[in-house]
Amino acid sequence: MLPEHIVRSISFVRAMCSLSSWFTGQVGDGRENALLEHVRQTSAKGDPQSVLQAADAYSQRTWFMNVGNEKGALVDAAVRDRNPKVALELGTYCGYSAVRISSQFQQPESLLISIEKSPPNAEIAKQIIDHAGLSSKCEVLQGTLTKRVQDVKDILKKFDQQFIDFVFLDHAKEFYLSDYLLLKNEHLIGPGTVIVADNMGFPGSPKFWKYLKNAEELETVSHKCTLEYISWVRDTVAVSTYKSGF
Ligand SMILES: C[S@@+](CC[C@H](N)C(=O)[O-])C[C@H]1O[C@@H](n2cnc3c(N)ncnc32)[C@H](O)[C@@H]1O
């Protein structure tokens, strides 16, 4: 039997070459449904840590585009520091980062809105989040930010909040900048909002990087790390804070 890291690397390369994921958000070999089954069978219901451990364990042989443990710890720390009441994630996939983010909430009423374009991924994520016991802290909306922006506004209104406190960008890299600008132009983000952008190193989001480097309203710290579950690919997570006075 081949060593685990070789099997995982082959699985990663296959996922990178998958045409299906461009259209469906899934790799095309059923791995996302298999992850759901694995999580259900091997983790304790109502226990987010157990769910994350099960997902990470399954990702040792089959590669997944979950944020993973190393970058996940950076996301956890940013959530804890900001202590959000309303958080937004773009790109739910199977719900791994949604479980991480919502399990870090310190306020009982906090909510994560997670937007996922792919209908099957949104369904899988809802089931994994439910298994983790976090359905009341995490609302998965199927679609894109453009299509669901009114729902985001309605939720903020219910919370009597002007701005989203925390945003995690982890969807199609070519939409990082336009979706950031949509949030900004709609005044859904503002002073105090923390924006975490995954995959700024690989596969990268050059337009958003360029914007971050010149944006007067943002103060950005970048964290060098490796790609989820693949130690030979370098990645960067950017953590930006929206400054006051803009
Ligand atoms: C890298 S995965 C997200 C991983 C997830 N955040 C995690 O760490 O568990 C990217 C996801 O974004 C979804 N996606 C792609 N374009 C999108 C868009 N414009 N809006 C929302 N989701 C999108 C894909 O279907 C895919 O499920």
GROMACS .gro file of C-alpha atoms and ligand atoms in nm:
model
  273
    1MET     CA    1   0.000   0.000   0.000
    2LEU     CA    2   0.131   0.348  -0.088
    3PRO     CA    3   0.215   0.582   0.202
    4GLU     CA    4  -0.069   0.813   0.305
    5HIS     CA    5   0.098   1.137   0.195
    6ILE     CA    6   0.151   0.998  -0.158
    7VAL     CA    7  -0.213   0.882  -0.183
    8ARG     CA    8  -0.324   1.224  -0.057
    9SER     CA    9  -0.099   1.408  -0.306
   10ILE     CA   10  -0.240   1.201  -0.595
   11SER     CA   11  -0.592   1.278  -0.470
   12PHE     CA   12  -0.499   1.651  -0.461
   13VAL     CA   13  -0.364   1.648  -0.817
   14ARG     CA   14  -0.679   1.469  -0.937
   15ALA     CA   15  -0.895   1.732  -0.768
   16MET     CA   16  -0.690   2.010  -0.929
   17CYS     CA   17  -0.740   1.852  -1.271
   18SER     CA   18  -1.114   1.795  -1.218
   19LEU     CA   19  -1.322   1.985  -1.471
   20SER     CA   20  -1.632   1.894  -1.275
   21SER     CA   21  -1.540   2.118  -0.983
   22TRP     CA   22  -1.553   2.427  -1.208
   23PHE     CA   23  -1.918   2.355  -1.283
   24THR     CA   24  -2.051   2.172  -0.977
   25GLY     CA   25  -1.821   2.269  -0.688
   26GLN     CA   26  -1.759   1.895  -0.636
   27VAL     CA   27  -1.454   1.699  -0.747
   28GLY     CA   28  -1.673   1.449  -0.934
   29ASP     CA   29  -1.576   1.121  -0.768
   30GLY     CA   30  -1.829   1.132  -0.484
   31ARG     CA   31  -1.574   1.230  -0.219
   32GLU     CA   32  -1.798   1.497  -0.065
   33ASN     CA   33  -2.081   1.249   0.002
   34ALA     CA   34  -1.826   0.999   0.132
   35LEU     CA   35  -1.700   1.265   0.376
   36LEU     CA   36  -2.053   1.318   0.508
   37GLU     CA   37  -2.093   0.942   0.563
   38HIS     CA   38  -1.755   0.919   0.735
   39VAL     CA   39  -1.836   1.209   0.965
   40ARG     CA   40  -2.174   1.057   1.053
   41GLN     CA   41  -2.022   0.718   1.126
   42THR     CA   42  -1.709   0.815   1.315
   43SER     CA   43  -1.784   1.135   1.507
   44ALA     CA   44  -1.994   1.208   1.811
   45LYS     CA   45  -2.322   1.384   1.735
   46GLY     CA   46  -2.331   1.732   1.884
   47ASP     CA   47  -1.954   1.750   1.926
   48PRO     CA   48  -1.790   2.000   1.681
   49GLN     CA   49  -1.433   1.898   1.773
   50SER     CA   50  -1.511   1.534   1.704
   51VAL     CA   51  -1.664   1.630   1.366
   52LEU     CA   52  -1.353   1.833   1.271
   53GLN     CA   53  -1.123   1.550   1.379
   54ALA     CA   54  -1.323   1.301   1.170
   55ALA     CA   55  -1.305   1.532   0.865
   56ASP     CA   56  -0.929   1.587   0.912
   57ALA     CA   57  -0.871   1.213   0.955
   58TYR     CA   58  -1.063   1.135   0.634
   59SER     CA   59  -0.861   1.403   0.453
   60GLN     CA   60  -0.538   1.213   0.520
   61ARG     CA   61  -0.604   0.983   0.224
   62THR     CA   62  -0.857   1.181   0.019
   63TRP     CA   63  -0.774   1.548  -0.030
   64PHE     CA   64  -1.046   1.803   0.047
   65MET     CA   65  -1.052   2.179   0.000
   66ASN     CA   66  -1.153   2.230   0.365
   67VAL     CA   67  -0.948   2.509   0.522
   68GLY     CA   68  -0.778   2.235   0.728
   69ASN     CA   69  -0.616   2.241   1.068
   70GLU     CA   70  -0.317   2.475   1.020
   71LYS     CA   71  -0.504   2.757   0.846
   72GLY     CA   72  -0.815   2.672   1.050
   73ALA     CA   73  -0.627   2.767   1.366
   74LEU     CA   74  -0.563   3.114   1.215
   75VAL     CA   75  -0.932   3.148   1.134
   76ASP     CA   76  -1.028   3.033   1.487
   77ALA     CA   77  -0.795   3.295   1.640
   78ALA     CA   78  -0.936   3.573   1.420
   79VAL     CA   79  -1.293   3.475   1.519
   80ARG     CA   80  -1.204   3.465   1.888
   81ASP     CA   81  -1.030   3.805   1.869
   82ARG     CA   82  -1.319   3.973   1.689
   83ASN     CA   83  -1.591   3.799   1.896
   84PRO     CA   84  -1.854   3.845   1.622
   85LYS     CA   85  -2.227   3.859   1.661
   86VAL     CA   86  -2.284   3.826   1.285
   87ALA     CA   87  -2.028   3.650   1.066
   88LEU     CA   88  -2.040   3.576   0.693
   89GLU     CA   89  -1.864   3.302   0.500
   90LEU     CA   90  -1.849   3.284   0.121
   91GLY     CA   91  -1.785   2.922   0.011
   92THR     CA   92  -1.926   2.664   0.255
   93TYR     CA   93  -1.818   2.348   0.066
   94CYS     CA   94  -1.891   2.062   0.312
   95GLY     CA   95  -1.924   2.285   0.618
   96TYR     CA   96  -1.580   2.224   0.774
   97SER     CA   97  -1.490   2.593   0.823
   98ALA     CA   98  -1.851   2.674   0.915
   99VAL     CA   99  -1.821   2.424   1.202
  100ARG     CA  100  -1.487   2.579   1.302
  101ILE     CA  101  -1.613   2.938   1.291
  102SER     CA  102  -1.945   2.882   1.465
  103SER     CA  103  -1.791   2.665   1.736
  104GLN     CA  104  -1.565   2.961   1.830
  105PHE     CA  105  -1.856   3.195   1.903
  106GLN     CA  106  -1.854   3.336   2.255
  107GLN     CA  107  -2.193   3.509   2.242
  108PRO     CA  108  -2.490   3.271   2.261
  109GLU     CA  109  -2.689   3.457   1.994
  110SER     CA  110  -2.405   3.481   1.736
  111LEU     CA  111  -2.481   3.361   1.385
  112LEU     CA  112  -2.273   3.258   1.085
  113ILE     CA  113  -2.433   3.313   0.745
  114SER     CA  114  -2.257   3.081   0.501
  115ILE     CA  115  -2.322   3.118   0.127
  116GLU     CA  116  -2.255   2.823  -0.106
  117LYS     CA  117  -2.313   2.824  -0.480
  118SER     CA  118  -2.337   2.447  -0.530
  119PRO     CA  119  -2.675   2.298  -0.424
  120PRO     CA  120  -2.531   1.950  -0.338
  121ASN     CA  121  -2.252   2.105  -0.132
  122ALA     CA  122  -2.502   2.325   0.054
  123GLU     CA  123  -2.704   2.011   0.141
  124ILE     CA  124  -2.399   1.817   0.261
  125ALA     CA  125  -2.282   2.116   0.467
  126LYS     CA  126  -2.622   2.152   0.634
  127GLN     CA  127  -2.609   1.786   0.738
  128ILE     CA  128  -2.253   1.808   0.872
  129ILE     CA  129  -2.334   2.129   1.061
  130ASP     CA  130  -2.646   1.963   1.202
  131HIS     CA  131  -2.441   1.658   1.307
  132ALA     CA  132  -2.204   1.895   1.488
  133GLY     CA  133  -2.504   2.041   1.674
  134LEU     CA  134  -2.450   2.389   1.526
  135SER     CA  135  -2.760   2.440   1.309
  136SER     CA  136  -2.888   2.717   1.533
  137LYS     CA  137  -2.557   2.908   1.498
  138CYS     CA  138  -2.509   2.864   1.127
  139GLU     CA  139  -2.744   2.941   0.840
  140VAL     CA  140  -2.640   2.801   0.503
  141LEU     CA  141  -2.778   2.997   0.207
  142GLN     CA  142  -2.751   2.834  -0.133
  143GLY     CA  143  -2.647   3.077  -0.407
  144THR     CA  144  -2.400   3.359  -0.447
  145LEU     CA  145  -2.356   3.683  -0.255
  146THR     CA  146  -2.508   3.880  -0.545
  147LYS     CA  147  -2.822   3.664  -0.528
  148ARG     CA  148  -2.844   3.645  -0.148
  149VAL     CA  149  -2.740   3.998  -0.051
  150GLN     CA  150  -3.097   4.091   0.049
  151ASP     CA  151  -3.109   3.789   0.287
  152VAL     CA  152  -2.784   3.909   0.445
  153LYS     CA  153  -2.935   4.257   0.491
  154ASP     CA  154  -3.250   4.108   0.645
  155ILE     CA  155  -3.047   3.903   0.894
  156LEU     CA  156  -2.836   4.207   0.993
  157LYS     CA  157  -3.158   4.403   1.048
  158LYS     CA  158  -3.297   4.127   1.274
  159PHE     CA  159  -2.975   4.149   1.475
  160ASP     CA  160  -3.005   4.528   1.483
  161GLN     CA  161  -2.651   4.547   1.346
  162GLN     CA  162  -2.518   4.792   1.092
  163PHE     CA  163  -2.216   4.586   0.985
  164ILE     CA  164  -2.111   4.223   0.958
  165ASP     CA  165  -1.838   4.171   1.221
  166PHE     CA  166  -1.640   3.896   1.053
  167VAL     CA  167  -1.610   3.779   0.690
  168PHE     CA  168  -1.437   3.464   0.566
  169LEU     CA  169  -1.364   3.465   0.192
  170ASP     CA  170  -1.311   3.110   0.069
  171HIS     CA  171  -1.509   3.077  -0.255
  172ALA     CA  172  -1.411   3.135  -0.620
  173LYS     CA  173  -1.088   3.335  -0.605
  174GLU     CA  174  -1.186   3.553  -0.903
  175PHE     CA  175  -1.483   3.682  -0.700
  176TYR     CA  176  -1.293   3.787  -0.385
  177LEU     CA  177  -1.253   4.148  -0.500
  178SER     CA  178  -1.598   4.196  -0.655
  179ASP     CA  179  -1.774   4.040  -0.355
  180TYR     CA  180  -1.564   4.246  -0.112
  181LEU     CA  181  -1.660   4.560  -0.308
  182LEU     CA  182  -2.025   4.454  -0.308
  183LEU     CA  183  -2.019   4.424   0.073
  184LYS     CA  184  -1.842   4.761   0.099
  185ASN     CA  185  -2.064   4.947  -0.146
  186GLU     CA  186  -2.378   4.807   0.018
  187HIS     CA  187  -2.240   4.928   0.356
  188LEU     CA  188  -2.259   4.575   0.497
  189ILE     CA  189  -1.902   4.602   0.623
  190GLY     CA  190  -1.737   4.897   0.794
  191PRO     CA  191  -1.510   5.000   1.081
  192GLY     CA  192  -1.427   4.698   1.296
  193THR     CA  193  -1.514   4.431   1.039
  194VAL     CA  194  -1.244   4.165   1.012
  195ILE     CA  195  -1.201   4.003   0.670
  196VAL     CA  196  -1.006   3.678   0.644
  197ALA     CA  197  -0.912   3.564   0.293
  198ASP     CA  198  -0.794   3.207   0.238
  199ASN     CA  199  -0.580   3.086  -0.055
  200MET     CA  200  -0.408   3.418  -0.122
  201GLY     CA  201  -0.091   3.217  -0.198
  202PHE     CA  202  -0.244   2.918  -0.377
  203PRO     CA  203  -0.428   2.931  -0.609
  204GLY     CA  204  -0.415   3.304  -0.531
  205SER     CA  205  -0.640   3.599  -0.601
  206PRO     CA  206  -0.410   3.855  -0.771
  207LYS     CA  207  -0.673   4.128  -0.812
  208PHE     CA  208  -0.771   4.112  -0.445
  209TRP     CA  209  -0.402   4.106  -0.337
  210LYS     CA  210  -0.336   4.420  -0.540
  211TYR     CA  211  -0.642   4.583  -0.385
  212LEU     CA  212  -0.536   4.488  -0.030
  213LYS     CA  213  -0.189   4.637  -0.085
  214ASN     CA  214  -0.337   4.979  -0.171
  215ALA     CA  215  -0.663   4.983   0.028
  216GLU     CA  216  -0.660   5.277   0.268
  217GLU     CA  217  -0.957   5.147   0.462
  218LEU     CA  218  -0.792   4.814   0.547
  219GLU     CA  219  -0.500   4.712   0.762
  220THR     CA  220  -0.378   4.370   0.651
  221VAL     CA  221  -0.156   4.111   0.813
  222SER     CA  222  -0.059   3.813   0.597
  223HIS     CA  223   0.022   3.473   0.742
  224LYS     CA  224   0.244   3.236   0.547
  225CYS     CA  225   0.136   2.873   0.575
  226THR     CA  226   0.089   2.562   0.366
  227LEU     CA  227  -0.211   2.447   0.165
  228GLU     CA  228  -0.465   2.234   0.349
  229TYR     CA  229  -0.335   1.878   0.395
  230ILE     CA  230  -0.049   1.939   0.140
  231SER     CA  231   0.279   2.045   0.295
  232TRP     CA  232   0.463   2.097  -0.036
  233VAL     CA  233   0.232   2.378  -0.156
  234ARG     CA  234   0.278   2.721   0.002
  235ASP     CA  235  -0.026   2.931   0.081
  236THR     CA  236  -0.106   3.262   0.257
  237VAL     CA  237  -0.402   3.372   0.467
  238ALA     CA  238  -0.469   3.748   0.475
  239VAL     CA  239  -0.637   3.896   0.782
  240SER     CA  240  -0.763   4.250   0.723
  241THR     CA  241  -0.929   4.489   0.964
  242TYR     CA  242  -1.153   4.769   0.839
  243LYS     CA  243  -1.018   5.087   0.997
  244SER     CA  244  -1.228   5.357   1.156
  245GLY     CA  245  -1.269   5.687   0.972
  246PHE     CA  246  -1.347   5.529   0.631
  247LIG     C1  247  -1.250   2.610  -0.100
  247LIG     S1  248  -1.415   2.557  -0.095
  247LIG     C2  249  -1.470   2.621   0.060
  247LIG     C3  250  -1.412   2.545   0.177
  247LIG     C4  251  -1.477   2.576   0.308
  247LIG     N1  252  -1.473   2.716   0.339
  247LIG     C5  253  -1.408   2.501   0.419
  247LIG     O1  254  -1.298   2.544   0.460
  247LIG     O2  255  -1.461   2.399   0.465
  247LIG     C6  256  -1.492   2.664  -0.212
  247LIG     C7  257  -1.644   2.652  -0.223
  247LIG     O3  258  -1.694   2.772  -0.281
  247LIG     C8  259  -1.804   2.740  -0.363
  247LIG     N2  260  -1.823   2.853  -0.455
  247LIG     C9  261  -1.763   2.876  -0.574
  247LIG     N3  262  -1.803   2.995  -0.623
  247LIG    C10  263  -1.886   3.050  -0.532
  247LIG    C11  264  -1.957   3.173  -0.522
  247LIG     N4  265  -1.949   3.266  -0.617
  247LIG     N5  266  -2.034   3.195  -0.413
  247LIG    C12  267  -2.042   3.101  -0.314
  247LIG     N6  268  -1.978   2.982  -0.318
  247LIG    C13  269  -1.901   2.958  -0.424
  247LIG    C14  270  -1.766   2.609  -0.428
  247LIG     O4  271  -1.882   2.542  -0.473
  247LIG    C15  272  -1.696   2.538  -0.311
  247LIG     O5  273  -1.788   2.460  -0.240
   0.00000   0.00000   0.00000
